[in-house]
mmCIF file of C-alpha atoms and ligand atoms in Angstrom:
data_model
loop_
_atom_site.group_PDB
_atom_site.id
_atom_site.type_symbol
_atom_site.label_atom_id
_atom_site.label_comp_id
_atom_site.label_asym_id
_atom_site.label_seq_id
_atom_site.Cartn_x
_atom_site.Cartn_y
_atom_site.Cartn_z
ATOM 1 C CA MET A 1 65.563 85.932 98.926
ATOM 2 C CA THR A 2 67.644 87.603 101.570
ATOM 3 C CA GLY A 3 67.298 90.931 103.297
ATOM 4 C CA LEU A 4 69.192 94.153 102.874
ATOM 5 C CA ILE A 5 72.836 94.345 103.726
ATOM 6 C CA SER A 6 73.779 97.189 106.066
ATOM 7 C CA ALA A 7 75.515 100.139 104.451
ATOM 8 C CA ARG A 8 79.295 100.158 104.457
ATOM 9 C CA ASP A 9 80.927 102.805 106.656
ATOM 10 C CA LEU A 10 83.445 104.093 104.117
ATOM 11 C CA ASP A 11 85.157 106.258 106.775
ATOM 12 C CA TRP A 12 86.015 103.111 108.716
ATOM 13 C CA HIS A 13 87.936 101.633 105.776
ATOM 14 C CA PRO A 14 91.060 103.037 104.136
ATOM 15 C CA ALA A 15 90.338 105.659 101.492
ATOM 16 C CA PRO A 16 91.223 104.564 97.944
ATOM 17 C CA LEU A 17 94.058 107.111 97.857
ATOM 18 C CA ALA A 18 96.555 106.787 100.707
ATOM 19 C CA PRO A 19 99.603 108.741 99.425
ATOM 20 C CA ASP A 20 102.020 107.201 101.951
ATOM 21 C CA TYR A 21 101.162 103.858 100.378
ATOM 22 C CA ARG A 22 102.602 104.744 97.000
ATOM 23 C CA SER A 23 100.981 102.005 94.963
ATOM 24 C CA SER A 24 97.597 103.567 95.714
ATOM 25 C CA ILE A 25 98.482 106.770 93.856
ATOM 26 C CA LEU A 26 98.083 105.274 90.378
ATOM 27 C CA ARG A 27 95.487 102.724 91.437
ATOM 28 C CA SER A 28 92.787 104.761 93.150
ATOM 29 C CA PRO A 29 89.729 106.145 91.389
ATOM 30 C CA ALA A 30 89.536 109.943 91.478
ATOM 31 C CA HIS A 31 85.729 109.999 91.586
ATOM 32 C CA ALA A 32 83.861 109.076 94.731
ATOM 33 C CA LEU A 33 82.263 105.634 94.741
ATOM 34 C CA LEU A 34 78.633 105.868 93.616
ATOM 35 C CA HIS A 35 76.207 104.470 96.134
ATOM 36 C CA TYR A 36 73.201 102.276 95.522
ATOM 37 C CA ASP A 37 71.346 99.929 97.814
ATOM 38 C CA PRO A 38 72.189 96.276 97.218
ATOM 39 C CA THR A 39 70.055 94.567 94.600
ATOM 40 C CA GLU A 40 69.536 90.856 94.171
ATOM 41 C CA THR A 41 72.950 90.805 92.474
ATOM 42 C CA GLU A 42 74.790 91.927 95.600
ATOM 43 C CA MET A 43 72.584 90.121 98.119
ATOM 44 C CA THR A 44 73.399 86.764 96.560
ATOM 45 C CA GLY A 45 76.779 85.121 96.217
ATOM 46 C CA PRO A 46 78.573 81.856 95.581
ATOM 47 C CA THR A 47 78.385 78.970 98.036
ATOM 48 C CA PHE A 48 81.149 76.517 98.777
ATOM 49 C CA GLY A 49 80.833 73.051 100.272
ATOM 50 C CA HIS A 50 83.169 71.216 102.620
ATOM 51 C CA ASN A 51 83.580 68.531 99.950
ATOM 52 C CA MET A 52 85.858 70.834 97.942
ATOM 53 C CA LEU A 53 88.442 70.854 100.743
ATOM 54 C CA GLY A 54 91.487 68.595 100.943
ATOM 55 C CA ALA A 55 92.537 67.133 104.285
ATOM 56 C CA LEU A 56 95.482 69.527 104.704
ATOM 57 C CA ASP A 57 94.011 72.663 103.134
ATOM 58 C CA ASP A 58 93.819 74.321 106.577
ATOM 59 C CA ASN A 59 97.323 73.255 107.606
ATOM 60 C CA LEU A 60 100.021 75.473 106.106
ATOM 61 C CA ILE A 61 102.689 73.680 108.146
ATOM 62 C CA LEU A 62 102.104 70.498 106.163
ATOM 63 C CA ASN A 63 100.149 71.272 102.983
ATOM 64 C CA TYR A 64 103.215 71.996 100.850
ATOM 65 C CA ALA A 65 105.732 69.945 102.819
ATOM 66 C CA ASN A 66 107.540 66.862 101.606
ATOM 67 C CA PRO A 67 106.240 63.688 103.255
ATOM 68 C CA GLY A 68 107.549 63.466 106.803
ATOM 69 C CA GLU A 69 108.760 67.071 106.791
ATOM 70 C CA ALA A 70 107.229 70.374 107.930
ATOM 71 C CA ALA A 71 107.519 74.116 107.392
ATOM 72 C CA ILE A 72 110.065 75.901 109.588
ATOM 73 C CA GLY A 73 108.968 78.589 112.034
ATOM 74 C CA PRO A 74 107.022 79.249 115.222
ATOM 75 C CA ARG A 75 104.017 76.936 115.109
ATOM 76 C CA ILE A 76 100.687 78.707 115.603
ATOM 77 C CA ILE A 77 96.962 78.088 115.429
ATOM 78 C CA VAL A 78 95.043 81.038 113.997
ATOM 79 C CA HIS A 79 91.390 80.780 114.869
ATOM 80 C CA GLY A 80 88.291 82.817 115.564
ATOM 81 C CA LYS A 81 84.737 83.406 114.527
ATOM 82 C CA LEU A 82 83.280 84.753 111.330
ATOM 83 C CA ILE A 83 80.267 86.845 112.302
ATOM 84 C CA ASP A 84 78.287 89.735 110.863
ATOM 85 C CA GLU A 85 77.629 93.188 112.278
ATOM 86 C CA ASP A 86 74.331 91.891 113.650
ATOM 87 C CA ARG A 87 76.387 89.461 115.763
ATOM 88 C CA ARG A 88 75.218 86.401 113.907
ATOM 89 C CA PRO A 89 77.647 83.642 112.965
ATOM 90 C CA LEU A 90 78.273 83.064 109.251
ATOM 91 C CA PRO A 91 78.484 79.277 108.789
ATOM 92 C CA GLY A 92 79.692 77.552 105.626
ATOM 93 C CA LYS A 93 81.742 80.467 104.311
ATOM 94 C CA LEU A 94 85.037 80.109 102.446
ATOM 95 C CA ILE A 95 88.076 81.705 104.104
ATOM 96 C CA GLU A 96 91.356 81.762 102.163
ATOM 97 C CA VAL A 97 94.701 82.860 103.622
ATOM 98 C CA TRP A 98 98.178 83.531 102.263
ATOM 99 C CA GLN A 99 101.395 84.642 103.876
ATOM 100 C CA ALA A 100 105.178 84.874 103.764
ATOM 101 C CA ASN A 101 107.310 82.160 105.369
ATOM 102 C CA ALA A 102 109.018 82.492 108.754
ATOM 103 C CA GLY A 103 111.802 84.523 107.147
ATOM 104 C CA GLY A 104 109.396 86.949 105.497
ATOM 105 C CA ARG A 105 109.694 85.541 101.969
ATOM 106 C CA TYR A 106 106.793 84.709 99.660
ATOM 107 C CA ARG A 107 106.781 81.819 97.240
ATOM 108 C CA HIS A 108 106.166 84.197 94.330
ATOM 109 C CA LYS A 109 108.260 85.100 91.315
ATOM 110 C CA LYS A 110 107.952 88.800 92.107
ATOM 111 C CA ASP A 111 109.376 88.473 95.620
ATOM 112 C CA GLY A 112 113.108 89.081 95.520
ATOM 113 C CA TYR A 113 113.774 89.476 99.266
ATOM 114 C CA THR A 114 117.088 87.900 100.317
ATOM 115 C CA ALA A 115 115.449 85.713 102.984
ATOM 116 C CA PRO A 116 115.384 82.124 101.665
ATOM 117 C CA LEU A 117 112.409 80.105 100.538
ATOM 118 C CA ASP A 118 111.423 77.220 102.791
ATOM 119 C CA PRO A 119 111.144 74.144 100.547
ATOM 120 C CA ASN A 120 108.368 72.855 102.810
ATOM 121 C CA PHE A 121 106.236 75.990 102.859
ATOM 122 C CA GLY A 122 103.850 77.073 100.096
ATOM 123 C CA GLY A 123 102.060 79.877 101.903
ATOM 124 C CA CYS A 124 98.350 79.358 101.314
ATOM 125 C CA GLY A 125 95.497 77.687 103.133
ATOM 126 C CA ARG A 126 91.729 77.625 103.149
ATOM 127 C CA CYS A 127 88.828 76.432 105.239
ATOM 128 C CA ILE A 128 85.072 76.742 105.523
ATOM 129 C CA SER A 129 83.521 78.199 108.682
ATOM 130 C CA GLY A 130 81.615 75.836 110.965
ATOM 131 C CA GLU A 131 78.026 76.007 112.207
ATOM 132 C CA ASP A 132 78.906 78.608 114.835
ATOM 133 C CA GLY A 133 81.042 80.613 112.377
ATOM 134 C CA SER A 134 84.275 79.271 113.848
ATOM 135 C CA TYR A 135 87.331 78.697 111.711
ATOM 136 C CA SER A 136 90.886 77.540 112.360
ATOM 137 C CA PHE A 137 94.235 77.207 110.594
ATOM 138 C CA GLN A 138 97.564 75.779 111.603
ATOM 139 C CA THR A 139 100.532 77.661 110.233
ATOM 140 C CA ILE A 140 103.894 79.147 111.099
ATOM 141 C CA GLN A 141 104.225 82.746 112.206
ATOM 142 C CA PRO A 142 105.277 84.775 109.146
ATOM 143 C CA GLY A 143 108.254 87.105 109.337
ATOM 144 C CA PRO A 144 108.203 90.854 108.662
ATOM 145 C CA TYR A 145 109.579 91.819 105.264
ATOM 146 C CA PRO A 146 110.885 94.895 103.473
ATOM 147 C CA TRP A 147 109.013 96.355 100.512
ATOM 148 C CA PRO A 148 109.747 99.111 98.018
ATOM 149 C CA ASN A 149 107.706 102.124 99.084
ATOM 150 C CA GLY A 150 109.343 104.923 101.040
ATOM 151 C CA GLY A 151 112.908 103.632 101.085
ATOM 152 C CA ASN A 152 112.930 101.722 104.379
ATOM 153 C CA ASP A 153 109.475 100.248 104.829
ATOM 154 C CA TRP A 154 108.895 96.886 106.503
ATOM 155 C CA ARG A 155 105.555 95.151 106.679
ATOM 156 C CA PRO A 156 104.527 93.967 110.116
ATOM 157 C CA ALA A 157 104.156 90.188 110.270
ATOM 158 C CA HIS A 158 100.749 89.493 108.739
ATOM 159 C CA ILE A 159 98.445 86.943 107.182
ATOM 160 C CA HIS A 160 96.228 87.936 104.241
ATOM 161 C CA PHE A 161 92.564 86.898 104.506
ATOM 162 C CA SER A 162 89.964 86.598 101.735
ATOM 163 C CA VAL A 163 86.449 86.049 103.053
ATOM 164 C CA PHE A 164 83.070 85.333 101.477
ATOM 165 C CA GLY A 165 79.723 86.121 103.097
ATOM 166 C CA ASP A 166 76.152 85.262 102.147
ATOM 167 C CA GLY A 167 75.910 88.085 99.628
ATOM 168 C CA PHE A 168 78.625 89.360 97.336
ATOM 169 C CA ALA A 169 78.357 92.798 98.988
ATOM 170 C CA GLN A 170 79.925 91.205 102.086
ATOM 171 C CA ARG A 171 83.014 90.069 100.183
ATOM 172 C CA LEU A 172 86.167 91.231 101.946
ATOM 173 C CA ILE A 173 89.942 91.025 101.685
ATOM 174 C CA THR A 174 91.965 92.118 104.695
ATOM 175 C CA GLN A 175 95.103 91.340 106.688
ATOM 176 C CA MET A 176 95.657 89.994 110.188
ATOM 177 C CA TYR A 177 98.459 91.407 112.344
ATOM 178 C CA PHE A 178 100.030 90.154 115.570
ATOM 179 C CA GLU A 179 99.555 91.777 118.962
ATOM 180 C CA GLY A 180 102.588 93.754 120.078
ATOM 181 C CA ASP A 181 104.265 94.150 116.671
ATOM 182 C CA PRO A 182 106.011 97.569 116.626
ATOM 183 C CA HIS A 183 105.776 97.667 112.812
ATOM 184 C CA ILE A 184 101.996 98.073 112.961
ATOM 185 C CA ALA A 185 102.392 101.730 113.925
ATOM 186 C CA LEU A 186 105.002 102.310 111.202
ATOM 187 C CA CYS A 187 103.336 100.644 108.227
ATOM 188 C CA PRO A 188 101.724 102.908 105.590
ATOM 189 C CA ILE A 189 99.364 100.101 104.536
ATOM 190 C CA VAL A 190 98.072 99.560 108.071
ATOM 191 C CA GLN A 191 97.974 103.297 108.709
ATOM 192 C CA SER A 192 95.834 103.850 105.604
ATOM 193 C CA ILE A 193 93.022 102.793 107.982
ATOM 194 C CA PRO A 194 91.760 106.033 109.542
ATOM 195 C CA SER A 195 91.156 105.010 113.155
ATOM 196 C CA THR A 196 93.153 103.126 115.770
ATOM 197 C CA GLN A 197 89.933 101.389 116.731
ATOM 198 C CA ALA A 198 89.520 100.001 113.233
ATOM 199 C CA ILE A 199 93.183 98.971 113.103
ATOM 200 C CA ASN A 200 92.775 97.111 116.398
ATOM 201 C CA THR A 201 90.092 94.921 114.838
ATOM 202 C CA LEU A 202 92.816 93.481 112.599
ATOM 203 C CA VAL A 203 95.223 92.640 115.428
ATOM 204 C CA ALA A 204 95.119 89.024 116.580
ATOM 205 C CA ARG A 205 95.567 88.369 120.306
ATOM 206 C CA LEU A 206 97.710 85.669 121.845
ATOM 207 C CA ASP A 207 95.224 83.088 123.121
ATOM 208 C CA MET A 208 96.845 80.955 125.816
ATOM 209 C CA SER A 209 93.576 79.130 126.497
ATOM 210 C CA ASN A 210 93.760 77.468 123.082
ATOM 211 C CA THR A 211 97.503 77.016 123.081
ATOM 212 C CA ILE A 212 98.559 73.357 123.231
ATOM 213 C CA PRO A 213 101.366 73.015 125.795
ATOM 214 C CA MET A 214 104.743 72.008 124.376
ATOM 215 C CA ASP A 215 103.240 71.957 120.857
ATOM 216 C CA ILE A 216 101.671 75.069 119.330
ATOM 217 C CA ARG A 217 100.568 78.554 120.408
ATOM 218 C CA ALA A 218 97.198 80.051 119.441
ATOM 219 C CA TYR A 219 96.164 83.483 118.179
ATOM 220 C CA ARG A 220 92.559 84.618 118.146
ATOM 221 C CA PHE A 221 91.246 86.643 115.212
ATOM 222 C CA ASP A 222 87.539 87.306 114.750
ATOM 223 C CA ILE A 223 86.313 88.536 111.377
ATOM 224 C CA VAL A 224 83.224 90.708 111.023
ATOM 225 C CA LEU A 225 81.321 91.122 107.760
ATOM 226 C CA ARG A 226 78.499 93.550 106.988
ATOM 227 C CA GLY A 227 75.237 92.818 108.744
ATOM 228 C CA ARG A 228 71.850 92.150 107.235
ATOM 229 C CA ASN A 229 68.132 91.978 107.970
ATOM 230 C CA GLN A 230 68.124 93.013 111.607
ATOM 231 C CA THR A 231 69.303 96.541 110.918
ATOM 232 C CA LEU A 232 66.521 97.001 108.432
ATOM 233 C CA PHE A 233 64.036 95.860 111.033
ATOM 234 C CA GLU A 234 65.462 98.195 113.675
ATOM 235 C CA ASN A 235 65.419 101.124 111.287
ATOM 236 C CA LYS A 236 61.767 100.481 110.590
ATOM 237 C CA MET A 237 61.017 100.432 114.293
ATOM 238 C CA GLU A 238 62.690 103.787 114.808
ATOM 239 C CA GLY A 239 60.677 105.235 111.997
ATOM 240 C CA LEU A 240 57.331 104.335 113.552
ATOM 241 C CA MET B 1 86.545 92.800 123.786
ATOM 242 C CA ALA B 2 83.781 92.357 121.277
ATOM 243 C CA ASN B 3 83.741 94.245 118.039
ATOM 244 C CA PHE B 4 80.679 94.362 115.876
ATOM 245 C CA LYS B 5 81.778 96.634 113.104
ATOM 246 C CA GLU B 6 82.936 95.277 109.762
ATOM 247 C CA SER B 7 86.609 94.302 109.768
ATOM 248 C CA ALA B 8 88.551 97.044 107.999
ATOM 249 C CA SER B 9 89.662 96.255 104.453
ATOM 250 C CA GLN B 10 93.322 95.974 103.494
ATOM 251 C CA THR B 11 94.930 95.645 100.085
ATOM 252 C CA ALA B 12 95.249 92.169 98.592
ATOM 253 C CA GLY B 13 98.880 93.087 97.861
ATOM 254 C CA PRO B 14 101.115 91.828 95.057
ATOM 255 C CA TYR B 15 100.973 88.191 96.162
ATOM 256 C CA VAL B 16 97.205 87.665 96.144
ATOM 257 C CA HIS B 17 97.771 84.873 93.625
ATOM 258 C CA ILE B 18 99.357 82.628 96.255
ATOM 259 C CA GLY B 19 96.161 82.580 98.259
ATOM 260 C CA CYS B 20 93.480 82.770 95.596
ATOM 261 C CA VAL B 21 94.976 81.289 92.425
ATOM 262 C CA PRO B 22 97.912 79.210 93.737
ATOM 263 C CA THR B 23 98.293 77.118 90.579
ATOM 264 C CA PHE B 24 98.637 80.338 88.558
ATOM 265 C CA ALA B 25 101.218 81.461 91.154
ATOM 266 C CA GLY B 26 103.267 78.330 90.502
ATOM 267 C CA LEU B 27 102.420 76.348 93.650
ATOM 268 C CA GLU B 28 102.416 72.993 91.926
ATOM 269 C CA GLY B 29 99.713 70.625 93.069
ATOM 270 C CA MET B 30 98.099 72.948 95.616
ATOM 271 C CA TYR B 31 94.346 72.296 96.056
ATOM 272 C CA GLY B 32 94.463 69.497 93.523
ATOM 273 C CA GLY B 33 96.180 71.683 90.925
ATOM 274 C CA LYS B 34 93.013 73.579 90.042
ATOM 275 C CA ASP B 35 92.319 77.213 90.871
ATOM 276 C CA LEU B 36 88.908 77.868 92.353
ATOM 277 C CA GLY B 37 86.626 79.847 90.036
ATOM 278 C CA ASN B 38 88.787 79.172 86.992
ATOM 279 C CA THR B 39 85.974 77.469 85.088
ATOM 280 C CA MET B 40 82.448 78.852 84.996
ATOM 281 C CA ILE B 41 81.023 76.481 82.397
ATOM 282 C CA THR B 42 81.489 73.041 83.926
ATOM 283 C CA GLY B 43 78.869 71.080 82.001
ATOM 284 C CA ASN B 44 76.518 71.662 79.127
ATOM 285 C CA PRO B 45 74.177 74.378 80.367
ATOM 286 C CA ALA B 46 71.608 76.052 78.147
ATOM 287 C CA GLY B 47 72.404 79.596 77.106
ATOM 288 C CA LYS B 48 74.701 81.577 74.879
ATOM 289 C CA ARG B 49 78.393 81.097 75.531
ATOM 290 C CA ILE B 50 80.428 84.262 75.579
ATOM 291 C CA THR B 51 84.002 85.319 76.201
ATOM 292 C CA LEU B 52 84.554 88.440 78.257
ATOM 293 C CA CYS B 53 88.070 89.855 78.072
ATOM 294 C CA LEU B 54 88.849 92.421 80.761
ATOM 295 C CA ARG B 55 91.750 94.782 81.202
ATOM 296 C CA VAL B 56 92.400 97.155 84.088
ATOM 297 C CA ILE B 57 94.341 100.315 83.249
ATOM 298 C CA ASP B 58 96.074 102.367 85.950
ATOM 299 C CA ALA B 59 96.427 106.151 86.105
ATOM 300 C CA ALA B 60 99.663 105.994 84.093
ATOM 301 C CA GLY B 61 97.824 104.216 81.277
ATOM 302 C CA GLU B 62 99.523 100.903 81.990
ATOM 303 C CA PRO B 63 97.604 97.624 82.114
ATOM 304 C CA MET B 64 97.663 96.089 85.579
ATOM 305 C CA THR B 65 99.395 92.724 85.374
ATOM 306 C CA ASP B 66 99.021 91.699 89.016
ATOM 307 C CA ALA B 67 95.295 92.094 89.677
ATOM 308 C CA MET B 68 92.631 89.542 90.457
ATOM 309 C CA ILE B 69 89.087 89.909 89.171
ATOM 310 C CA GLU B 70 85.995 88.080 90.344
ATOM 311 C CA ALA B 71 82.716 87.938 88.434
ATOM 312 C CA TRP B 72 79.265 87.201 89.869
ATOM 313 C CA GLN B 73 76.320 87.041 87.505
ATOM 314 C CA PRO B 74 72.830 85.782 86.800
ATOM 315 C CA GLY B 75 72.372 82.813 84.516
ATOM 316 C CA PRO B 76 70.649 82.981 81.111
ATOM 317 C CA GLU B 77 67.220 83.119 82.780
ATOM 318 C CA GLY B 78 68.216 85.970 85.096
ATOM 319 C CA SER B 79 68.395 83.876 88.246
ATOM 320 C CA PHE B 80 71.408 83.542 90.520
ATOM 321 C CA GLY B 81 71.177 79.795 90.590
ATOM 322 C CA PRO B 82 72.396 77.301 91.341
ATOM 323 C CA THR B 83 72.437 76.235 87.701
ATOM 324 C CA GLU B 84 73.433 72.751 86.561
ATOM 325 C CA GLY B 85 76.738 72.857 84.689
ATOM 326 C CA PHE B 86 77.363 76.535 85.371
ATOM 327 C CA ASN B 87 79.154 78.491 88.105
ATOM 328 C CA HIS B 88 77.664 81.945 88.526
ATOM 329 C CA TRP B 89 80.950 82.983 90.104
ATOM 330 C CA GLY B 90 84.349 83.095 88.436
ATOM 331 C CA ARG B 91 87.803 84.332 89.323
ATOM 332 C CA GLN B 92 90.716 85.191 87.030
ATOM 333 C CA PRO B 93 94.110 86.821 87.525
ATOM 334 C CA THR B 94 95.166 89.398 84.971
ATOM 335 C CA ASP B 95 97.866 88.014 82.691
ATOM 336 C CA ALA B 96 101.404 88.876 83.792
ATOM 337 C CA GLU B 97 102.254 90.199 80.307
ATOM 338 C CA THR B 98 99.072 91.351 78.585
ATOM 339 C CA GLY B 99 97.046 92.312 81.653
ATOM 340 C CA GLU B 100 94.053 90.468 80.239
ATOM 341 C CA ALA B 101 91.649 88.471 82.391
ATOM 342 C CA ILE B 102 89.450 86.227 80.296
ATOM 343 C CA PHE B 103 86.120 84.842 81.513
ATOM 344 C CA LYS B 104 84.424 82.126 79.485
ATOM 345 C CA THR B 105 80.845 82.277 80.645
ATOM 346 C CA LEU B 106 77.187 82.476 79.663
ATOM 347 C CA MET B 107 75.428 85.631 78.529
ATOM 348 C CA PRO B 108 73.580 86.779 81.662
ATOM 349 C CA GLY B 109 69.830 87.157 81.647
ATOM 350 C CA ALA B 110 67.889 89.946 83.338
ATOM 351 C CA PRO B 111 67.229 89.648 87.075
ATOM 352 C CA THR B 112 63.833 91.058 88.080
ATOM 353 C CA GLY B 113 63.879 94.826 87.611
ATOM 354 C CA GLN B 114 67.369 94.921 86.144
ATOM 355 C CA THR B 115 69.104 94.682 82.772
ATOM 356 C CA PRO B 116 71.583 91.834 82.126
ATOM 357 C CA HIS B 117 74.941 92.567 83.742
ATOM 358 C CA ILE B 118 77.931 90.978 85.445
ATOM 359 C CA LEU B 119 79.183 92.267 88.781
ATOM 360 C CA LEU B 120 82.974 92.675 88.866
ATOM 361 C CA TRP B 121 85.172 92.830 91.946
ATOM 362 C CA ILE B 122 88.797 93.909 91.509
ATOM 363 C CA ALA B 123 91.548 93.308 94.055
ATOM 364 C CA ALA B 124 95.227 94.202 93.636
ATOM 365 C CA ARG B 125 98.275 95.828 95.138
ATOM 366 C CA GLY B 126 97.501 99.516 95.608
ATOM 367 C CA ILE B 127 93.748 98.943 95.895
ATOM 368 C CA ASN B 128 92.876 99.419 99.566
ATOM 369 C CA MET B 129 89.353 98.066 99.278
ATOM 370 C CA ALA B 130 88.410 95.872 96.349
ATOM 371 C CA LEU B 131 86.633 97.893 93.661
ATOM 372 C CA ILE B 132 83.110 96.988 92.618
ATOM 373 C CA THR B 133 81.805 97.752 89.157
ATOM 374 C CA ARG B 134 79.383 96.239 86.671
ATOM 375 C CA VAL B 135 79.653 95.375 83.024
ATOM 376 C CA TYR B 136 76.630 95.705 80.705
ATOM 377 C CA PHE B 137 76.184 94.638 77.081
ATOM 378 C CA PRO B 138 75.810 97.013 74.133
ATOM 379 C CA GLU B 139 72.792 95.267 72.571
ATOM 380 C CA ASN B 140 70.520 95.895 75.568
ATOM 381 C CA ASP B 141 68.419 98.860 76.683
ATOM 382 C CA ASN B 142 70.738 99.566 79.596
ATOM 383 C CA ALA B 143 69.200 102.946 80.396
ATOM 384 C CA ALA B 144 66.258 101.049 81.857
ATOM 385 C CA ASP B 145 68.497 99.536 84.531
ATOM 386 C CA PRO B 146 68.338 101.423 87.858
ATOM 387 C CA VAL B 147 72.029 100.974 88.682
ATOM 388 C CA PHE B 148 73.138 101.918 85.161
ATOM 389 C CA ALA B 149 70.958 105.018 85.465
ATOM 390 C CA ILE B 150 72.729 106.101 88.669
ATOM 391 C CA ALA B 151 75.983 106.306 86.720
ATOM 392 C CA GLY B 152 74.487 109.147 84.645
ATOM 393 C CA GLU B 153 76.718 110.534 81.927
ATOM 394 C CA ARG B 154 79.572 108.228 82.997
ATOM 395 C CA ALA B 155 77.451 105.121 82.380
ATOM 396 C CA ALA B 156 79.128 104.438 79.037
ATOM 397 C CA THR B 157 82.171 103.271 81.031
ATOM 398 C CA LEU B 158 80.101 100.268 82.128
ATOM 399 C CA VAL B 159 79.361 98.902 78.654
ATOM 400 C CA ALA B 160 81.480 96.178 77.062
ATOM 401 C CA GLU B 161 82.471 96.363 73.408
ATOM 402 C CA LYS B 162 81.371 93.605 71.072
ATOM 403 C CA THR B 163 84.171 92.291 68.850
ATOM 404 C CA ASP B 164 84.687 89.324 66.565
ATOM 405 C CA ASN B 165 86.417 87.565 69.451
ATOM 406 C CA GLY B 166 83.704 88.187 72.007
ATOM 407 C CA TYR B 167 83.214 91.020 74.430
ATOM 408 C CA VAL B 168 86.057 93.275 75.474
ATOM 409 C CA HIS B 169 85.882 95.668 78.392
ATOM 410 C CA THR B 170 88.524 98.057 79.650
ATOM 411 C CA ILE B 171 88.366 99.314 83.210
ATOM 412 C CA HIS B 172 90.105 102.630 83.795
ATOM 413 C CA LEU B 173 91.064 103.427 87.368
ATOM 414 C CA GLN B 174 91.530 107.142 86.641
ATOM 415 C CA GLY B 175 91.554 109.624 83.788
ATOM 416 C CA ASP B 176 89.027 110.937 81.286
ATOM 417 C CA HIS B 177 87.435 107.523 80.927
ATOM 418 C CA GLU B 178 87.488 106.575 84.614
ATOM 419 C CA THR B 179 85.154 103.636 85.117
ATOM 420 C CA VAL B 180 82.268 104.031 87.526
ATOM 421 C CA PHE B 181 82.939 102.154 90.774
ATOM 422 C CA PHE B 182 80.226 101.547 93.309
ATOM 423 C CA ASP B 183 79.661 101.604 97.038
ATOM 424 C CA VAL B 184 76.992 98.954 97.409
HETATM 425 FE FE1 LIG C 301 101.896 90.449 102.458
#
């Protein structure tokens, strides 16, 4: 049995209703979320083993490409650590990613953007975090793309992340952005996050120390899930 | 610069299927051609087999045809496993036409101190942070469950309907029948 999971700071996350992001208008509950402390149901969650992974699952440059070919676009490594709010690594956790191709087009029947599909790019990858919580993907840098919202809205280049923790209460979907992208400040989805500080946690930094010369650049993106145990202990101490 | 606060949530967007259910999205052969979480009953586990059909209705009364729902539940004995031949976790996209997400699973048992239930987690375009709710079953004394009790007079929105074809549950994002969603 595992310990309590620290409470979620709802003011740190986007509110359900963010009117500038129009899709949220019809898809946000009107009532406030009802709080309860995690039970066994939320403190447990599925586990995933490395044996479920294929050799190229973490390589979006190659995992949909024809033999001998590769996806087109700026080659990048996206890597970082999966940790919790108590600063502990989360090993053995499934991380799934999806993204548009270098032109900003998704391989999806609902995406009608004029940018072409890349026959060698599918757009998804997955991996399982290592003992120290580290994870890594190889991919191509996605392009920005237009979307129907306010008339002239463009998403900053981004990679979608789906992350599992130890307990289901830690489950998170988010998006990673790229340092220096001027669309970050203009995007209603990004700006649904209340604070600049919270937005900055989703911005990957160019990481020259892990860049492979003449081959592939690296971006660093750490992911933090809700903490557990330690906070409970500290709270008890304060109460004494 | 170290950050030790939870990464902020962002919507799963309209293309969540590419990342989470790529075979459903039409990415032939990806991950061995099998979507993770698609099958909860993988062997011949003990317990009562049930079908749970879910629909998510938006504020305009329209079924959401681009959502993804995950289920996490106890097994027939009320434990969270692992259980031979059974995945306690499942994942289904809502159907592009009907909006239905169908889980073929086992009737959950009661975890200690709780009534049988399935935790649901709903991600979609327009949902900034995935919504958490629970589904309970009409034949049980749900009022005895502490989480069900918190929902008060709105608790009826957490109970599935029993039909000839299994259990059916409609999740309303807004309106008179707005489903109870939790911060947990
Ligand atoms: Fe996107």
